Coordinates of C-alpha atoms in Angstrom, one line a residue:
X1 CA 32.9 119.9 -109.8
X2 CA 29.3 117.6 -111.0
X3 CA 31.8 116.5 -114.7
X4 CA 34.1 115.5 -112.0
X5 CA 31.2 113.4 -109.8
X6 CA 30.1 112.3 -113.1
X7 CA 33.0 111.2 -114.8
X8 CA 35.5 109.9 -111.6
X9 CA 39.4 110.4 -114.3
X10 CA 41.2 108.0 -112.5
X11 CA 43.6 110.4 -111.5
X12 CA 44.7 114.7 -112.4
X13 CA 47.5 115.8 -112.7
X14 CA 49.4 119.1 -112.5
X15 CA 53.1 120.6 -112.6
X16 CA 53.3 123.0 -109.7
X17 CA 49.4 122.2 -109.0
X18 CA 48.4 121.4 -105.6
X19 CA 44.6 120.3 -104.5
X20 CA 44.6 121.5 -101.1
X21 CA 42.6 120.1 -98.4
X22 CA 39.6 123.0 -98.0
X23 CA 39.8 122.1 -102.2
X24 CA 35.8 121.2 -103.3
X25 CA 38.2 117.9 -105.8
X26 CA 39.7 116.2 -101.6
X27 CA 36.3 115.1 -100.9
X28 CA 36.6 113.0 -104.3
X29 CA 39.5 111.5 -103.2
X30 CA 40.6 111.5 -106.5
X31 CA 44.8 110.4 -106.3
X32 CA 45.9 113.9 -107.3
X33 CA 49.9 112.9 -109.1
X34 CA 51.4 117.3 -108.5
X35 CA 54.9 117.1 -110.1
X36 CA 57.0 120.0 -107.9
X37 CA 60.1 121.9 -109.1
X38 CA 60.9 123.7 -105.6
X39 CA 61.6 122.0 -103.2
X40 CA 59.3 120.7 -100.3
X41 CA 59.2 123.6 -98.0
X42 CA 58.0 125.3 -100.7
X43 CA 54.6 123.3 -100.0
X44 CA 54.5 122.1 -96.7
X45 CA 50.5 122.0 -97.5
X46 CA 51.6 118.2 -99.4
X47 CA 51.7 117.8 -94.9
X48 CA 47.8 117.3 -95.6
X49 CA 46.7 116.1 -98.6
X50 CA 47.1 112.0 -98.4
X51 CA 45.7 111.8 -101.4
X52 CA 48.3 113.5 -103.9
X53 CA 51.6 111.5 -105.5
X54 CA 53.6 114.5 -104.5
X55 CA 56.7 113.8 -107.5
X56 CA 59.9 115.1 -106.8
X57 CA 63.6 117.1 -108.8
X58 CA 65.5 115.8 -106.1
X59 CA 65.8 112.9 -103.8
X60 CA 65.8 114.8 -100.4
X61 CA 62.4 116.6 -101.1
X62 CA 60.8 112.5 -101.3
X63 CA 62.4 112.1 -97.2
X64 CA 61.7 115.0 -96.2
X65 CA 57.8 114.8 -97.0
X66 CA 58.0 111.6 -96.0
X67 CA 59.1 112.5 -92.1
X68 CA 56.0 114.0 -92.0
X69 CA 54.1 111.3 -92.6
X70 CA 53.1 111.5 -96.3
X71 CA 54.3 107.9 -97.6
X72 CA 53.1 109.1 -101.7
X73 CA 56.7 110.9 -103.0
X74 CA 58.2 110.3 -106.5
X75 CA 62.2 110.9 -107.4
X76 CA 61.5 112.3 -110.6
X77 CA 64.3 114.1 -111.7
X78 CA 65.3 116.5 -114.6
X79 CA 65.6 115.5 -118.0
X80 CA 65.6 116.9 -121.1
X81 CA 64.6 115.9 -124.5
X82 CA 66.0 112.9 -126.5
X83 CA 66.1 114.4 -129.5
X84 CA 68.8 116.7 -128.2
X85 CA 71.2 114.1 -128.1
X86 CA 70.6 112.8 -131.3
X87 CA 73.7 111.6 -133.7
X88 CA 72.2 113.8 -136.2
X89 CA 74.3 116.9 -134.1
X90 CA 77.1 115.0 -134.2
X91 CA 78.7 117.5 -137.1
X92 CA 76.3 120.8 -135.8
X93 CA 77.6 120.7 -132.5
X94 CA 81.3 119.9 -133.5
X95 CA 81.1 123.4 -136.0
X96 CA 79.9 125.1 -133.4
X97 CA 80.6 128.6 -133.2
X98 CA 82.1 129.0 -129.3
X99 CA 81.8 132.4 -129.4
X100 CA 80.8 132.9 -125.3
X101 CA 83.7 132.1 -123.1
X102 CA 81.8 131.2 -119.9
X103 CA 77.9 131.6 -119.7
X104 CA 75.9 132.1 -116.9
X105 CA 71.6 131.6 -117.1
X106 CA 70.0 132.4 -113.9
X107 CA 67.9 135.5 -112.0
X108 CA 70.4 137.3 -109.6
X109 CA 69.6 137.0 -105.8
X110 CA 70.8 139.4 -103.5
X111 CA 72.4 138.1 -100.2
X112 CA 72.5 141.2 -99.2
X113 CA 69.0 141.6 -99.0
X114 CA 68.3 138.0 -97.2
X115 CA 70.8 138.8 -94.7
X116 CA 69.5 142.2 -93.5
X117 CA 65.9 140.7 -93.0
X118 CA 67.2 137.7 -90.6
X119 CA 69.2 140.9 -88.7
X120 CA 66.0 143.3 -89.0
X121 CA 64.0 140.2 -87.4
X122 CA 65.9 138.7 -85.1
X123 CA 69.0 138.5 -82.6
X124 CA 73.1 138.2 -83.9
X125 CA 72.8 134.5 -82.4
X126 CA 70.2 133.3 -84.2
X127 CA 71.3 134.6 -87.5
X128 CA 74.8 133.4 -87.4
X129 CA 72.3 129.7 -86.9
X130 CA 71.2 130.8 -90.4
X131 CA 74.3 132.1 -91.5
X132 CA 75.9 128.2 -90.0
X133 CA 73.4 126.4 -91.9
X134 CA 74.2 127.8 -95.0
X135 CA 77.9 127.5 -95.0
X136 CA 78.0 124.1 -93.6
X137 CA 74.8 123.5 -97.0
X138 CA 77.3 124.8 -99.6
X139 CA 80.8 122.9 -98.0
X140 CA 78.8 119.5 -98.7
X141 CA 77.8 117.1 -100.9
X142 CA 75.0 115.3 -98.9
X143 CA 73.9 117.2 -96.8
X144 CA 70.4 119.2 -97.9
X145 CA 69.7 122.5 -96.2
X146 CA 66.6 121.3 -94.9
X147 CA 68.1 118.5 -92.9
X148 CA 71.2 120.5 -91.5
X149 CA 68.5 123.4 -90.5
X150 CA 66.8 121.7 -89.1
X151 CA 69.0 119.0 -87.4
X152 CA 71.4 122.0 -85.9
X153 CA 67.6 123.5 -84.7
X154 CA 67.5 120.3 -82.1
X155 CA 70.5 121.6 -80.5
X156 CA 69.8 124.3 -80.6
X157 CA 67.1 125.0 -78.2
X158 CA 67.7 129.1 -77.6
X159 CA 67.3 129.2 -81.6
X160 CA 64.5 127.0 -81.4
X161 CA 62.2 129.6 -78.7
X162 CA 63.7 132.8 -80.6
X163 CA 61.7 131.4 -83.8
X164 CA 58.4 130.1 -81.4
X165 CA 58.0 134.0 -80.0
X166 CA 58.5 135.1 -83.2
X167 CA 55.7 132.8 -84.8
X168 CA 57.1 133.0 -88.3
X169 CA 56.6 129.3 -90.0
X170 CA 59.7 126.9 -89.6
X171 CA 59.6 126.6 -93.6
X172 CA 59.7 130.4 -94.6
X173 CA 62.5 130.6 -93.1
X174 CA 64.7 127.3 -94.6
X175 CA 63.2 128.9 -97.8
X176 CA 65.1 131.6 -96.9
X177 CA 68.3 129.9 -95.8
X178 CA 68.1 128.0 -99.0
X179 CA 68.0 131.8 -101.1
X180 CA 70.9 132.5 -98.9
X181 CA 72.5 129.4 -100.3
X182 CA 71.6 129.8 -104.0
X183 CA 72.6 133.4 -104.2
X184 CA 76.4 132.7 -102.6
X185 CA 76.5 130.7 -105.3
X186 CA 76.4 131.9 -107.8
X187 CA 78.0 134.9 -107.4
X188 CA 81.0 132.7 -105.4
X189 CA 81.3 130.3 -108.7
X190 CA 81.5 133.8 -111.1
X191 CA 83.7 135.5 -108.5
X192 CA 86.0 132.0 -108.9
X193 CA 86.1 132.3 -112.9
X194 CA 88.4 135.6 -112.5
X195 CA 90.0 136.4 -115.8
X196 CA 86.9 135.6 -118.2
X197 CA 84.9 136.8 -120.5
X198 CA 81.7 135.4 -118.9
X199 CA 78.4 136.4 -120.8
X200 CA 75.1 136.1 -118.0
X201 CA 71.5 135.8 -119.9
X202 CA 69.3 137.7 -117.6
X203 CA 66.4 140.5 -116.8
X204 CA 68.3 143.6 -118.2
X205 CA 67.4 146.0 -114.5
X206 CA 70.1 142.3 -112.3
X207 CA 72.7 143.6 -114.5
X208 CA 73.7 146.6 -112.0
X209 CA 73.3 144.2 -109.1
X210 CA 75.7 141.4 -110.9
X211 CA 78.0 144.4 -111.6
X212 CA 78.0 145.2 -108.4
X213 CA 78.3 141.6 -107.1
X214 CA 81.2 140.2 -108.9
X215 CA 84.5 142.6 -108.7
X216 CA 86.9 141.4 -110.2
X217 CA 88.9 141.5 -112.7
X218 CA 86.0 139.3 -115.7
X219 CA 84.8 141.1 -118.9
X220 CA 81.0 140.7 -118.0
X221 CA 78.7 140.8 -120.8
X222 CA 74.9 140.5 -121.0
X223 CA 72.2 139.4 -122.3
X224 CA 68.5 140.0 -122.7
X225 CA 67.2 136.7 -120.7
X226 CA 66.4 134.1 -123.3
X227 CA 63.2 131.5 -123.1
X228 CA 64.4 126.9 -122.1
X229 CA 63.2 126.2 -125.5
X230 CA 66.5 128.1 -126.5
X231 CA 69.0 127.1 -124.3
X232 CA 70.2 124.8 -126.5
X233 CA 70.6 127.2 -128.9
X234 CA 72.4 129.3 -126.0
X235 CA 75.0 126.6 -124.6
X236 CA 75.8 125.3 -128.5
X237 CA 77.7 128.3 -128.4
X238 CA 79.7 128.5 -125.2
X239 CA 82.5 127.1 -124.1
X240 CA 82.1 126.4 -120.4
X241 CA 78.5 126.7 -119.0
X242 CA 78.1 126.9 -114.6
X243 CA 75.0 125.5 -113.9
X244 CA 74.6 126.6 -109.8
X245 CA 72.2 124.1 -108.0
X246 CA 74.2 123.9 -104.5
X247 CA 70.2 123.0 -102.8
X248 CA 70.3 119.7 -104.8
X249 CA 72.6 117.0 -103.1
X250 CA 70.1 114.0 -104.8
X251 CA 69.6 115.5 -108.0
X252 CA 70.5 117.1 -110.7
X253 CA 69.3 120.4 -113.2
X254 CA 68.0 120.4 -116.5
X255 CA 70.5 122.9 -116.9
X256 CA 73.6 120.2 -116.7
X257 CA 71.9 118.0 -119.7
X258 CA 71.2 120.3 -121.8
X259 CA 74.9 122.2 -121.8
X260 CA 76.8 118.7 -122.3
X261 CA 74.1 117.9 -124.1
X262 CA 75.5 120.8 -126.8
X263 CA 79.0 121.3 -126.6
X264 CA 79.9 122.7 -123.9
X265 CA 81.5 122.1 -120.5
X266 CA 79.9 122.8 -117.0
X267 CA 81.4 124.3 -113.7
X268 CA 78.5 122.8 -111.4
X269 CA 78.8 122.1 -107.5
X270 CA 79.7 118.2 -106.2
X271 CA 77.0 116.3 -105.0
X272 CA 76.9 112.1 -104.0
X273 CA 74.4 111.9 -106.9
X274 CA 76.0 112.3 -110.1
X275 CA 79.4 111.0 -109.4
X276 CA 77.9 107.2 -111.0
X277 CA 76.6 109.0 -113.9
X278 CA 79.7 111.1 -114.1
X279 CA 82.8 109.6 -112.7
X280 CA 85.7 112.2 -113.2
X281 CA 87.8 108.2 -114.2
X282 CA 86.0 108.4 -117.4
X283 CA 88.1 107.0 -120.6
X284 CA 88.8 109.3 -122.6

């Protein structure tokens, strides 16, 4: 505390690090730059952080947090190192051995566990409400899950009253919907690739869950999870990379850029942000 008072830095900076309203630093009113990876609903304390510049990887979170009065936000999209798109890599990529037909680097999220928890806590009508938000978000190119949730809640007073009576934070419920969206999307993408050899990189303990969830004709090969710095090497061996990002409607994931830079084709979700960057009619 004494050092901060004495030096009074121009600002503080942190990845996924927030200075709460109860922090000893807050009275000093030092601007804090917080780069957030998850959507705004995972950091509701930002609403009471007037000296924080919140940076989000997708534009909807910026709009969402502004709705609650925090006007200091910045769209800070994912990116990759410039060295990964160097012309020096061209020969290496053209001669790369593409021995992974389809690659997925992702953690497994159990949709049944989330759904059963909803059924345990809420009425059938409210569970159906959550399910509708999930499916509408998956089907939409532009409607983000938290806006969909709140918009539909305004015309469902019985659901809103039940949520209020349960005393559960609405942001926690929105986050459970977000997890369900990501869970279903990964599984559906894998099932859509019926008949391919799919290489999944993740925790060994998740192998049984993947096999149970994806009961189709894919030949699934499991690998240990790899650190981020090794992803480019994995994608360089891949023909197709699955990039599941169903909750990012106005932005993209660095996995998309990394896989493309490695010379792989990418199967990903359509949204409103990407067409100008990756037009369908681009001449080959």
